Coordinates of C-alpha atoms in Angstrom, one line a residue:
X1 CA 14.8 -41.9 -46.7
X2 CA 11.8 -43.4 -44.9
X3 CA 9.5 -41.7 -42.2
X4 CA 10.9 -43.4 -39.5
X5 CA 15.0 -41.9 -40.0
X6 CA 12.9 -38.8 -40.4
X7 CA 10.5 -39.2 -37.6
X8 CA 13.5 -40.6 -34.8
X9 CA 15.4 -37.0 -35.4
X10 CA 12.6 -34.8 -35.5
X11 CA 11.6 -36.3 -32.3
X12 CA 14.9 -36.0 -30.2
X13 CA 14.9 -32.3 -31.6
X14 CA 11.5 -31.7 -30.8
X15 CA 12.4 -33.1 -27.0
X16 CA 15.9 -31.0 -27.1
X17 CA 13.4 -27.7 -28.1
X18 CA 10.5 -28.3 -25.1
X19 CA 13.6 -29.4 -22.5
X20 CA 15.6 -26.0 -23.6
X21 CA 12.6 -23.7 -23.2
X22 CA 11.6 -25.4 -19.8
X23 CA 15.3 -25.1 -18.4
X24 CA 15.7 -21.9 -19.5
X25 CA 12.0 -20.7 -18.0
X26 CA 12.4 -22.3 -15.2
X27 CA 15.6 -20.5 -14.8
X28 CA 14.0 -17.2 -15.4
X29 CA 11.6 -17.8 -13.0
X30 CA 13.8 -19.0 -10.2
X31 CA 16.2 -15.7 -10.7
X32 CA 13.1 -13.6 -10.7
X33 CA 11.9 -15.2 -7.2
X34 CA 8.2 -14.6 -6.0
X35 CA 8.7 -11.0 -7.2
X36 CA 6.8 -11.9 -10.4
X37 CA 4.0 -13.5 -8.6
X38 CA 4.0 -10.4 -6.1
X39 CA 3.7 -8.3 -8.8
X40 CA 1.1 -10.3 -10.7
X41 CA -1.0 -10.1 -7.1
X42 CA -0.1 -6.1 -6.9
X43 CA -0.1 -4.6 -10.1
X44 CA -3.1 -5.9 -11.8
X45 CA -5.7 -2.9 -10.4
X46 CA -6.9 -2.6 -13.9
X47 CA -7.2 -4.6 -17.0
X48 CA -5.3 -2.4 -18.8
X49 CA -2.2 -3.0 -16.1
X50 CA -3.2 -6.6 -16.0
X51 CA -2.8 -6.5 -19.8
X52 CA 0.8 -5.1 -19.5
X53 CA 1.9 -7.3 -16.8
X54 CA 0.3 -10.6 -18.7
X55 CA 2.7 -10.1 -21.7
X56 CA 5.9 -9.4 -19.4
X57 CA 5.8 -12.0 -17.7
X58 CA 4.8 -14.2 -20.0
X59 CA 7.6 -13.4 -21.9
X60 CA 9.8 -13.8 -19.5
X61 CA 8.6 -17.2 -18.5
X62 CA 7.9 -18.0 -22.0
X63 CA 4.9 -20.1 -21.4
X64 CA 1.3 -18.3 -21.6
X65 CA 0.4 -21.6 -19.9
X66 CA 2.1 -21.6 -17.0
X67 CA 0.7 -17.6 -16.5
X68 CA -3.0 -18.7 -16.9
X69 CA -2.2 -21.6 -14.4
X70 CA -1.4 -19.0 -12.4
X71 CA -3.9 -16.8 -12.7
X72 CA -6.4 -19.6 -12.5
X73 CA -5.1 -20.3 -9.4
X74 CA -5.3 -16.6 -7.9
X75 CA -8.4 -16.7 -8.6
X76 CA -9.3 -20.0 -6.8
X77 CA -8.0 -18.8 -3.9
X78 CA -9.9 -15.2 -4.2
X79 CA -6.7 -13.1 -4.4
X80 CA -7.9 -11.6 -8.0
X81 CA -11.1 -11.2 -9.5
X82 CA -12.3 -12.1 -13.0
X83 CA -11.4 -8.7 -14.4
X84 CA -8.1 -8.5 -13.3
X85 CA -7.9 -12.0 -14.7
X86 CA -9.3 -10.9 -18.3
X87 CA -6.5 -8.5 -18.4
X88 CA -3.7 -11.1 -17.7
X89 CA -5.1 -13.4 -19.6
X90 CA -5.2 -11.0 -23.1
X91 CA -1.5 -9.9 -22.2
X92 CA -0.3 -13.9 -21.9
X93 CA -1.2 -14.4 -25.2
X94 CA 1.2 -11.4 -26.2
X95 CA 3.6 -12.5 -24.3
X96 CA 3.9 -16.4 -25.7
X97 CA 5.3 -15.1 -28.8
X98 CA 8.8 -14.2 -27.8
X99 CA 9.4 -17.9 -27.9
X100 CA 8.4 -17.6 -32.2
X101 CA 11.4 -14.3 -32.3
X102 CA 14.0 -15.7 -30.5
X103 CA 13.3 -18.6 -33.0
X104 CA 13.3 -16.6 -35.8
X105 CA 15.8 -14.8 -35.5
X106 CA 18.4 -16.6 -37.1
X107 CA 16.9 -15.6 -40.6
X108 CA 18.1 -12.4 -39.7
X109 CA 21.1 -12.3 -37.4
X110 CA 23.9 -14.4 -38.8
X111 CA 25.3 -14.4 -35.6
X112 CA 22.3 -16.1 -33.7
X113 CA 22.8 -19.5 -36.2
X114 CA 22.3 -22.5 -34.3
X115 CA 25.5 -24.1 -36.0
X116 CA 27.7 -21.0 -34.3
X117 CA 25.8 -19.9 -31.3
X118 CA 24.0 -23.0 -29.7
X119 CA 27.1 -24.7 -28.7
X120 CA 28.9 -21.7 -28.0
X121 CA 25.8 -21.0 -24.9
X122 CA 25.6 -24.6 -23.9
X123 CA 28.9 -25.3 -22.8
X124 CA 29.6 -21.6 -21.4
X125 CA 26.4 -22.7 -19.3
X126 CA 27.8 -25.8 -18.2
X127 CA 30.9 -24.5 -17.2
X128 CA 28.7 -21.6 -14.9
X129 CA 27.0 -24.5 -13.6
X130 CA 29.9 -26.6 -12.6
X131 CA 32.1 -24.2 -11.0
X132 CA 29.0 -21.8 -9.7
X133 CA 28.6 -22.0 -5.9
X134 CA 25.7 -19.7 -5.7
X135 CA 22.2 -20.3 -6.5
X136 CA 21.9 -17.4 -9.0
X137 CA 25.3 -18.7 -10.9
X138 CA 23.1 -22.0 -11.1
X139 CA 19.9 -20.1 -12.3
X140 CA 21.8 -18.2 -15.1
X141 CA 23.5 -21.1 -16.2
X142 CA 20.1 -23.2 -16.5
X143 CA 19.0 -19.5 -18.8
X144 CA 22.3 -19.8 -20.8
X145 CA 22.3 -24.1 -21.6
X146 CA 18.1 -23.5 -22.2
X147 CA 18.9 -20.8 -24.7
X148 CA 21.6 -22.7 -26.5
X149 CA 19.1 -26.3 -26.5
X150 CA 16.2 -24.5 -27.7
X151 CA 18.5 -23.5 -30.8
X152 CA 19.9 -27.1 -31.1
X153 CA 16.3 -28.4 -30.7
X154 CA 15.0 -26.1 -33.7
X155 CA 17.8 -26.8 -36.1
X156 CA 17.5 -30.8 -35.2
X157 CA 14.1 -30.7 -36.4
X158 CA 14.7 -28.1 -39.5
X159 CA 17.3 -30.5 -40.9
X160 CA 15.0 -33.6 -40.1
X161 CA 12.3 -32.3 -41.8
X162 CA 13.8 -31.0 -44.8
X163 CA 13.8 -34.5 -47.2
X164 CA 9.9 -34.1 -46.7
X165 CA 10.0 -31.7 -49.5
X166 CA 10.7 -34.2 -52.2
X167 CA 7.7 -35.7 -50.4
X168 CA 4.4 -35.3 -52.6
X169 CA 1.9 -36.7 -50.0
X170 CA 3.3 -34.6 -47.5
X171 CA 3.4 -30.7 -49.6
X172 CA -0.3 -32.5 -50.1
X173 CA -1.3 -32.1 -46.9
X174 CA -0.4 -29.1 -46.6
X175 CA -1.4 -27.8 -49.2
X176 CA -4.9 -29.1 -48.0
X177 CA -4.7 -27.5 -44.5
X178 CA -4.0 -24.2 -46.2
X179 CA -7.8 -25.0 -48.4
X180 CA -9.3 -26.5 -45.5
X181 CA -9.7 -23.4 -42.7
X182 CA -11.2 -26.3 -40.1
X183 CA -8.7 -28.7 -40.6
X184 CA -5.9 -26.2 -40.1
X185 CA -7.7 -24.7 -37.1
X186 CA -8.0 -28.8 -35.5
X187 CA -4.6 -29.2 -36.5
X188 CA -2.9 -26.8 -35.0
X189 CA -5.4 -26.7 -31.6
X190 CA -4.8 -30.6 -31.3
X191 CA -1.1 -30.4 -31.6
X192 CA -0.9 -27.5 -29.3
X193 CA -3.3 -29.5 -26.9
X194 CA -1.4 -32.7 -26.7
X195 CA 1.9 -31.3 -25.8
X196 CA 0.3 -27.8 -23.6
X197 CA 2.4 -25.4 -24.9
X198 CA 1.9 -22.9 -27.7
X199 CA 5.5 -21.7 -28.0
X200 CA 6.6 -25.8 -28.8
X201 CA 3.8 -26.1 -31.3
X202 CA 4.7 -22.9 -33.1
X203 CA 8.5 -24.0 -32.7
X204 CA 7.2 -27.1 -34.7
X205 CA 6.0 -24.8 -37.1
X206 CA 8.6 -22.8 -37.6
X207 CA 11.2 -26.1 -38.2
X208 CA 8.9 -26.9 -40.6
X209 CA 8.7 -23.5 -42.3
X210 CA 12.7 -23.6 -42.5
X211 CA 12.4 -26.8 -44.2
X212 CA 10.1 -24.8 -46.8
X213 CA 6.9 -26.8 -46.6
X214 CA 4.5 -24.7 -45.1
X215 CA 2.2 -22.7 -47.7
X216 CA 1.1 -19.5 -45.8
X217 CA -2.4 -19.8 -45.9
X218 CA -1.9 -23.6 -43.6
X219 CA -0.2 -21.7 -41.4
X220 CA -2.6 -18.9 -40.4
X221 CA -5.1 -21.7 -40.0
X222 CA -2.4 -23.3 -37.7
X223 CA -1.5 -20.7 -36.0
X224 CA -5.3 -19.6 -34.9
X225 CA -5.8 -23.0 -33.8
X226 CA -2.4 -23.5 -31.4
X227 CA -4.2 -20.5 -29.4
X228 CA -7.4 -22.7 -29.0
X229 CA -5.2 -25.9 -28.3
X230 CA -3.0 -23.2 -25.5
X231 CA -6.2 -23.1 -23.4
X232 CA -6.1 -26.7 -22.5
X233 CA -3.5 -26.5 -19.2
X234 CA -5.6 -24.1 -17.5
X235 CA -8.7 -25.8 -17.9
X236 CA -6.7 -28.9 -16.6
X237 CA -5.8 -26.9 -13.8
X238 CA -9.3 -25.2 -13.0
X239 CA -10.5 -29.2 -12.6
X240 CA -12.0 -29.6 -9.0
X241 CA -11.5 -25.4 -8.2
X242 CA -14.3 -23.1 -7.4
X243 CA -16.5 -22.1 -10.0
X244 CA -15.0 -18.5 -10.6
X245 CA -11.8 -20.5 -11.6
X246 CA -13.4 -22.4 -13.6
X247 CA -15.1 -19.7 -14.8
X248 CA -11.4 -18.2 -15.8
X249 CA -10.1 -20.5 -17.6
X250 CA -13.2 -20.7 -19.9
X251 CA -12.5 -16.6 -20.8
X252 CA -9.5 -17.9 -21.6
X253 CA -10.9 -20.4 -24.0
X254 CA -13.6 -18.2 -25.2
X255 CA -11.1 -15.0 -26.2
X256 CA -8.6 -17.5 -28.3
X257 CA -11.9 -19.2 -30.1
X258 CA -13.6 -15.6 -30.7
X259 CA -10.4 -14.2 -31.8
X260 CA -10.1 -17.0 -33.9
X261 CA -13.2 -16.9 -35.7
X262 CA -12.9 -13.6 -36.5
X263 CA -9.7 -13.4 -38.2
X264 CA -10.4 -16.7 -39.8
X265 CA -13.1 -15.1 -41.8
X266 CA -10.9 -12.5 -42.4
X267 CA -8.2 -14.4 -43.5
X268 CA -11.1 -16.9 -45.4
X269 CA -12.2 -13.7 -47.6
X270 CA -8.4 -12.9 -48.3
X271 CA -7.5 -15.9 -49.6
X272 CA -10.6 -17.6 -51.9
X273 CA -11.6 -14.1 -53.2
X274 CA -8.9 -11.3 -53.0
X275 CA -5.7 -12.8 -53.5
X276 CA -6.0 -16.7 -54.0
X277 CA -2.1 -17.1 -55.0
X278 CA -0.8 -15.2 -51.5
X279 CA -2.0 -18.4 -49.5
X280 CA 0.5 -20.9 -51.7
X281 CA 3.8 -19.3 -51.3
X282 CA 5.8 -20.9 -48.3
X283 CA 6.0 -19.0 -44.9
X284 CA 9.3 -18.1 -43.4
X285 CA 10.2 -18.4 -39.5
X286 CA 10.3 -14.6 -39.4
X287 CA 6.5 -14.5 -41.4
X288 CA 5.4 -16.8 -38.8
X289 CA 6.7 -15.0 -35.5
X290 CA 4.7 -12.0 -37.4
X291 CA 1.7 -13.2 -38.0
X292 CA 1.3 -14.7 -34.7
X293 CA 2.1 -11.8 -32.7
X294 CA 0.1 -9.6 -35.3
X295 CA -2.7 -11.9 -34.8
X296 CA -2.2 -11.4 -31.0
X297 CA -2.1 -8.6 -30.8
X298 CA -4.8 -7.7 -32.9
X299 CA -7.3 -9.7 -30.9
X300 CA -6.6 -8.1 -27.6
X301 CA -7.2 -4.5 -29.2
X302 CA -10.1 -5.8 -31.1
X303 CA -11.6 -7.7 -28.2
X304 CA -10.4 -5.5 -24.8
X305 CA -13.3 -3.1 -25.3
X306 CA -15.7 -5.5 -24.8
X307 CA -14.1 -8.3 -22.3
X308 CA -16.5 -7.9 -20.1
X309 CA -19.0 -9.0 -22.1
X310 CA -16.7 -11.9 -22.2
X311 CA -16.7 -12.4 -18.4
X312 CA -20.4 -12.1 -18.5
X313 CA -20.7 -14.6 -21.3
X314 CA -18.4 -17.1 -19.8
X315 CA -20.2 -16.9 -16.2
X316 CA -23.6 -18.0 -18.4
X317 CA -22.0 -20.7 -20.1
X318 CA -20.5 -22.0 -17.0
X319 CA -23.4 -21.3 -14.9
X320 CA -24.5 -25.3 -14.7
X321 CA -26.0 -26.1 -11.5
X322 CA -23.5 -27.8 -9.4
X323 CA -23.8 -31.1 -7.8
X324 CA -23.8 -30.5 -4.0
X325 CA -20.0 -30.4 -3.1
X326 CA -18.9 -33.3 -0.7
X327 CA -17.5 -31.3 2.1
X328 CA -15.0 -33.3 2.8
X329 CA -13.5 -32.7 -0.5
X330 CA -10.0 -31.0 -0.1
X331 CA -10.0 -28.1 -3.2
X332 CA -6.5 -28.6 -3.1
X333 CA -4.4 -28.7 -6.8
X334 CA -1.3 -30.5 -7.1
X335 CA -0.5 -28.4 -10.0
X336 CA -0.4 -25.0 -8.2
X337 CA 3.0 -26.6 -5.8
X338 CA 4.6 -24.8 -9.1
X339 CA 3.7 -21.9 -7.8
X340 CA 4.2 -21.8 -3.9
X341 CA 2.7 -18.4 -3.2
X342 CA -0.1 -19.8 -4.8
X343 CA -0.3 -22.9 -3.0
X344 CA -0.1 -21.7 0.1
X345 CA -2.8 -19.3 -0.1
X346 CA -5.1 -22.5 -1.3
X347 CA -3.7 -23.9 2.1
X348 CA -4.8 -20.9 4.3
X349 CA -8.4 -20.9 2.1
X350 CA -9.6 -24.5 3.1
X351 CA -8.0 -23.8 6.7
X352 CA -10.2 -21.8 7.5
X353 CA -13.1 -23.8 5.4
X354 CA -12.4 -26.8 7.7
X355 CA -12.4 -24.2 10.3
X356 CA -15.9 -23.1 9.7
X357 CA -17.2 -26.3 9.4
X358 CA -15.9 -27.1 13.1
X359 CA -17.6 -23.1 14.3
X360 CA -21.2 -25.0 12.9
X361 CA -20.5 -28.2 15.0
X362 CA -19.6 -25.9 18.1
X363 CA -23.1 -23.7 17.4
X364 CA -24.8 -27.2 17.7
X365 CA -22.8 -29.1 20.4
X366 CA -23.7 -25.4 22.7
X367 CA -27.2 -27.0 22.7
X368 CA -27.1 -30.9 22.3
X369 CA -26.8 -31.3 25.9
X370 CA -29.8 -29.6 26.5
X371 CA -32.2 -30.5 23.6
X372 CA -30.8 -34.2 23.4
X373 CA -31.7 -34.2 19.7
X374 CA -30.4 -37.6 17.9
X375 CA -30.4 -35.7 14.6
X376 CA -28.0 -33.3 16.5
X377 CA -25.7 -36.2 17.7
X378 CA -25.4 -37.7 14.3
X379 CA -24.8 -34.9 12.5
X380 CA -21.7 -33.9 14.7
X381 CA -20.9 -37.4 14.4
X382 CA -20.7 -36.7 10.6
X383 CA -18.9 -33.5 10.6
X384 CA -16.3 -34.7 13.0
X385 CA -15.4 -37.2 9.9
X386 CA -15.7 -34.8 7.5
X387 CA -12.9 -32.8 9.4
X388 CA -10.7 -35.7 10.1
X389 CA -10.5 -36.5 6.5
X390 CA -10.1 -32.4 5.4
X391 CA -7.4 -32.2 8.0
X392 CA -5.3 -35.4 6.7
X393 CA -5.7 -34.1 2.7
X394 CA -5.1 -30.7 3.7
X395 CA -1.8 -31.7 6.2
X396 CA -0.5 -33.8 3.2
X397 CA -0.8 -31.1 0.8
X398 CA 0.7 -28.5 3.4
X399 CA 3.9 -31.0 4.2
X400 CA 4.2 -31.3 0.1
X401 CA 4.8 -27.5 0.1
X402 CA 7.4 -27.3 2.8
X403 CA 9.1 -29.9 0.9
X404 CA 9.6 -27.6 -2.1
X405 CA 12.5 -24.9 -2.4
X406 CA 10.2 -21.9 -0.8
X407 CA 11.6 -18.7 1.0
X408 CA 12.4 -19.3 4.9
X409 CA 9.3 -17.1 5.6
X410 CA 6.8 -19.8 3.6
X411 CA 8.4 -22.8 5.5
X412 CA 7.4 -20.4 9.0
X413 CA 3.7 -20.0 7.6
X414 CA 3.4 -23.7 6.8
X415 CA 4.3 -24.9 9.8
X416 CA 2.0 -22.7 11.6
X417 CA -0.8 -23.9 9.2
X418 CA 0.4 -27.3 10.3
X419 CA -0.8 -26.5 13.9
X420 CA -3.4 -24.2 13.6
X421 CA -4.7 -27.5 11.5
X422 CA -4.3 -29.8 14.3
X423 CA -5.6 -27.3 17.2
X424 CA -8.9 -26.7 14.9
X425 CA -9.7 -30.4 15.0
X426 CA -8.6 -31.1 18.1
X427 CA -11.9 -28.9 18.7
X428 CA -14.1 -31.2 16.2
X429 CA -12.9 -34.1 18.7
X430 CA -14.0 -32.1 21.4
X431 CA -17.2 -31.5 19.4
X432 CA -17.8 -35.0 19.4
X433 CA -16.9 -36.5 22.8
X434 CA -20.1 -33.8 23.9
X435 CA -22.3 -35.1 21.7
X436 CA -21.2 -38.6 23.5
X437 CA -22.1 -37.0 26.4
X438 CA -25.7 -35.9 25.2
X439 CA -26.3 -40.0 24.0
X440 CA -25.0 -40.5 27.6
X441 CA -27.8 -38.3 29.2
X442 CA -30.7 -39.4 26.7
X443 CA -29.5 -43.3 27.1
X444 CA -29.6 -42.9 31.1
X445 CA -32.5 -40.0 31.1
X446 CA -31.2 -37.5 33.1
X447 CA -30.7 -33.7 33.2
X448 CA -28.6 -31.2 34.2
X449 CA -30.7 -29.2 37.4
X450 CA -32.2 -25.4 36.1
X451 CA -28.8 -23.5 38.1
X452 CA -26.4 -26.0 36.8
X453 CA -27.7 -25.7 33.0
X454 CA -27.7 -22.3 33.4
X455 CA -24.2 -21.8 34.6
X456 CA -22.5 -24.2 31.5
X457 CA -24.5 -21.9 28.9
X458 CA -22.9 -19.4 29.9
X459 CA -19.3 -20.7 29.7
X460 CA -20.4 -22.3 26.4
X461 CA -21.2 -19.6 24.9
X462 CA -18.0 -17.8 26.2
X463 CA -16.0 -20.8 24.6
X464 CA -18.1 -20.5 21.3
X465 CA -17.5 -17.0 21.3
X466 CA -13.2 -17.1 21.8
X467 CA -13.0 -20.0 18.8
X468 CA -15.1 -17.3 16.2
X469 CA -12.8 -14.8 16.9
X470 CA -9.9 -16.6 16.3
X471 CA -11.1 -18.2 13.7
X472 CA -11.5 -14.6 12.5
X473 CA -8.2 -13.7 13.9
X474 CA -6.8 -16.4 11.3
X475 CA -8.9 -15.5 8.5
X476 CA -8.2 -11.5 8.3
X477 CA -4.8 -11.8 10.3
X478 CA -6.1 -9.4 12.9
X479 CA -4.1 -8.9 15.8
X480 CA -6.9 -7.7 17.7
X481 CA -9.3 -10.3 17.7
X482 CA -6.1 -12.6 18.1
X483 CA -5.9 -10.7 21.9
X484 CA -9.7 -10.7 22.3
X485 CA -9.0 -14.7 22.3
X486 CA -7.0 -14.6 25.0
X487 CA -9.1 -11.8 27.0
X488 CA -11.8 -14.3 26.5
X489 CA -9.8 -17.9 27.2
X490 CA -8.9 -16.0 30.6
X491 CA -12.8 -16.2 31.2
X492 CA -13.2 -19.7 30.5
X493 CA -10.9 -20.9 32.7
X494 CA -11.8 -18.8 35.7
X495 CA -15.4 -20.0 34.8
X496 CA -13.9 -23.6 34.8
X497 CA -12.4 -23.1 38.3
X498 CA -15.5 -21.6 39.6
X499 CA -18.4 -23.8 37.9
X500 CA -16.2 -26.8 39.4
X501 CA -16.2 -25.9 42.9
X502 CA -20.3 -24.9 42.8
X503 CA -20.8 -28.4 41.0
X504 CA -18.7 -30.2 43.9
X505 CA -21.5 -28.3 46.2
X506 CA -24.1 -29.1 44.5
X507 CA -23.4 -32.8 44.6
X508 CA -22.8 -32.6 48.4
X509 CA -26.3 -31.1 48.9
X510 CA -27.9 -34.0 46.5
X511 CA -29.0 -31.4 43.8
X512 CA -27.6 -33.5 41.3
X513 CA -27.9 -36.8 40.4
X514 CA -24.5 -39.2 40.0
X515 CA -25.1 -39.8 36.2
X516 CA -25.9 -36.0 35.4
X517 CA -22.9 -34.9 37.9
X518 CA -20.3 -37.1 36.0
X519 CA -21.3 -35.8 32.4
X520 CA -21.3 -32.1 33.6
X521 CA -17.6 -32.7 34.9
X522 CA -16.4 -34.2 31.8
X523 CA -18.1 -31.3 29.6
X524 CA -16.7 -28.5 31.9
X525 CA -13.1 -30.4 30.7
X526 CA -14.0 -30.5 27.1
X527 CA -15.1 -27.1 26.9
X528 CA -12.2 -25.6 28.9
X529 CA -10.4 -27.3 26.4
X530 CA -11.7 -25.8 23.5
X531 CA -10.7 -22.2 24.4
X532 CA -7.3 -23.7 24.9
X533 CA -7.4 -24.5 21.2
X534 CA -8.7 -21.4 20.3
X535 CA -6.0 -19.3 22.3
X536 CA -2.9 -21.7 20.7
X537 CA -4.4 -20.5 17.2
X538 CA -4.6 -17.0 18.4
X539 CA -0.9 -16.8 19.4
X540 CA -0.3 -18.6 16.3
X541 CA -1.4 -15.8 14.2
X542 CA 0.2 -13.4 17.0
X543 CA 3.6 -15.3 16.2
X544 CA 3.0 -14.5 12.6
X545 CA 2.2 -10.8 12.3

């Protein structure tokens, strides 16, 4: 038989395995709702609970991955620190190996053999699926066909494997990971790395294993080294987020390679001096789902006293000076809409970023049309483009995640981010046209008189003063500073009414000249308009409580 009828099966078994643990996963996750998230944000007060809660729900979601993603992403958006993260990130790796039992055990249940179960799940899960009218029908039946493929998917590559034992070159190889510590350690990492999951790789491992070619020794090595290669997807995801997620995913890293080294001298010891012979019998499935939750395991206890020496190392090692960030940057990951809650928090974080950046332009616009400063009129210039491009990246994103399938109280929030966005830079515009109207003053040389400047400070800093809070308002959901907004935007209009009508006096009386008159109407508008802004995201957040 040549590699390639052996490579073709092994293939569509190893694509049957990955699609029947996703299906199934995914199905897990959808029955479980946002309660696992919830609890991932609630319940992780120490490392200890962080610990417990990595491995359950890693085990239910079967993908140690997809938990770090999360938890890289929780911590971009500053809803856990890095010590809660250490803990869920030690209790993921216990969790992955579920994946290796369920696996497994058909060495030792006769009644879990792919050949009688697997078909037996898939089609009672398509029959679920077709003639289920609610959702959760659907979600068990996705659990029930993802169980029965994953089986399917293992025996498809068990059986494709198995002429390879006749093979000479390939028990070679082996045989020569099993010598080689390194080689087994690459072998297994890259493998794990190129298809980001450690459950598949070990899956791979354990088809081989049935097919009796693994020599126990390669397979430690391997093993080790698929919890290097695991780390990959959350440093994929921690591209382009804030430095403290970046920051997790490299604990991540550095826990699976410390852990590694350690038990690979361990197991280096055991094998060239101890007991030479253990490393050349074959591995079983079963020896494999042992020794990788043993190994495991044994890291976390081994390493949990002193993860915070971890955190610490890692915040060294990834304490390069950063470039100065382009502002207009939107720190927005595709790869967290898999994880709405997530996603939406990322939202509300570079809201109120943008919304920051537009309180800076309003400190300076309070005082352009005094000082007349160019510098001042360019660089509101600049961060009026700096919010139109955050408000278009951060819009997209926002309309992505109302597209997905998220609970009716997520599609409310988003749309109210949606126009909280747009009233926070309509007040950049409004930033902008008055530093127009400072160019217009310096081009033409005029002034505002002493009584006239001294009456639009006043409702400037009114205006300036309504937008912080409810940019605060937004930012801590406080429903008191969302009122002081409107107590305030009251102000600014009756100061409006009022400044107008002394203006209209003072250009009857020839106080003012034409040009100065015109610009000091136009900027009575603008900032009027500003607290308008500022009260629509108040009652916004009002609307929301």
């Amino acid at each position: 038989m040549s590699y390639v009828d052996i490579l073709i099966p092994f293939a569509g078994g190893l694509g049957m395995f990955i699609y029947g643990m996703q299906i199934m996963a995914q199905g897990l996750e959808n029955a479980a709702g946002n309660k696992m998230k919830s609890l991932l944000e609630v319940l992780t007060k120490n490392k200890l609970m962080g610990v417990l809660l990595g491995a359950v729900i890693t085990a239910v979601i079967q993908s140690s991955s997809a938990t770090t993603v999360m938890v890289v992403g929780f911590v971009n958006a500053g809803i856990m620190n890095l010590t809660q993260a250490m803990g869920v990130i030690m209790g993921a790796n216990v969790g992955t190996t579920v994946t290796g039992w369920l696996v497994s055990a058909t060495e030792w249940a006769e009644f879990l053999r792919p050949d009688k179960l697997a078909p037996i799940a898939v089609i009672i899960g398509v029959i679920i699926m077709l003639t289920g009218k609610r959702r959760s029908s659907k979600e068990i039946a996705s659990i029930i066909v993802g169980f029965g493929l994953l089986f399917i998917g293992i025996s498809t590559m068990s059986d494709a494997v198995s002429p390879l034992k006749e093979s000479e070159g390939f028990v070679n190889l082996f045989a020569t990971l099993g010598q080689s510590p390194l080689l087994g350690i690459l072998a297994g990492a890259l493998v794990t790395a190129i298809i980001q999951s450690s459950s598949a790789s070990v899956g791979i491992l354990q088809s081989l294993a049935a097919a009796g070619l693994v020599p126990f020794s390669a397979a430690i090595y391997i093993i080790m080294g698929q919890n290097i290669g695991t780390c990959v997807t959350a440093i994929l995801s921690s591209l382009g987020a804030k430095k403290n997620a970046k920051t997790a995913a490299l604990m991540h890293l550095l826990f699976n390679v410390i852990g590694t080294v350690i038990f690979s001298v361990f197991a280096i010891v055991y094998f060239e001096f101890m007991n030479p012979q253990a490393g050349t019998g074959v591995i079983t499935q079963t020896q494999i789902s042992a020794v990788h939750t043993f190994f495991n395991i044994a890291t976390t206890v081994l390493l949990f006293p002193v993860s915070n020496w971890i955190i610490r190392l890692s915040k060294k090692i990834g304490h390069v000076k950063e470039k100065e960030q382009d502002r207009s940057k939107v720190l927005l990951d595709e790869r967290m809409l898999q994880t709405p809650g997530i996603a939406l928090q990322s939202v509300i974080n570079e809201t109120v970023r943008m919304g920051e950046i537009v309180q800076e332009s309003l400190n300076i616009a309070k005082s352009v049309l005094y000082t007349k400063k160019q510098e001042d009129i360019d660089l509101l210039r600049e961060d009026e483009n700096i919010v139109d491009r955050l408000c278009a990246g951060i819009t997209e994103y926002t309309i992505k995640l109302g597209s997905l399938q998220i609970s009716e109280k997520e599609h409310q929030t988003a749309a109210r981010l949606l126009q909280i966005l747009s009233d926070i830079e309509r007040v950049s515009d409004y930033c902008e046209n008055i530093s127009e109207f400072a160019e217009t003053l310096l081009e033409k040389k005029a002034s505002f008189s002493e009584v006239a400047a001294e009456h639009l400070d006043e409702m400037i800093k009114e205006t300036v003063e309504c937008y912080q809070y409810a940019l605060e308002a937004f930012k801590e959901q406080s429903q008191d500073k969302a009122l002081k907004v409107i107590e305030k935007e009251t102000m600014v209009d009756n100061y409006e009414i009022s400044l107008r009508s002394l203006h209209m006096k003072r250009l009857a009386n020839n106080q003012c000249s034409t040009e100065a008159g015109v610009v000091f109407l136009d900027a009575l508008v603008c900032i009027e308009r500003i607290s308008d802004h500022a009260r629509n995201i108040a009652e916004e957040v009002l609307a929301g409580s």
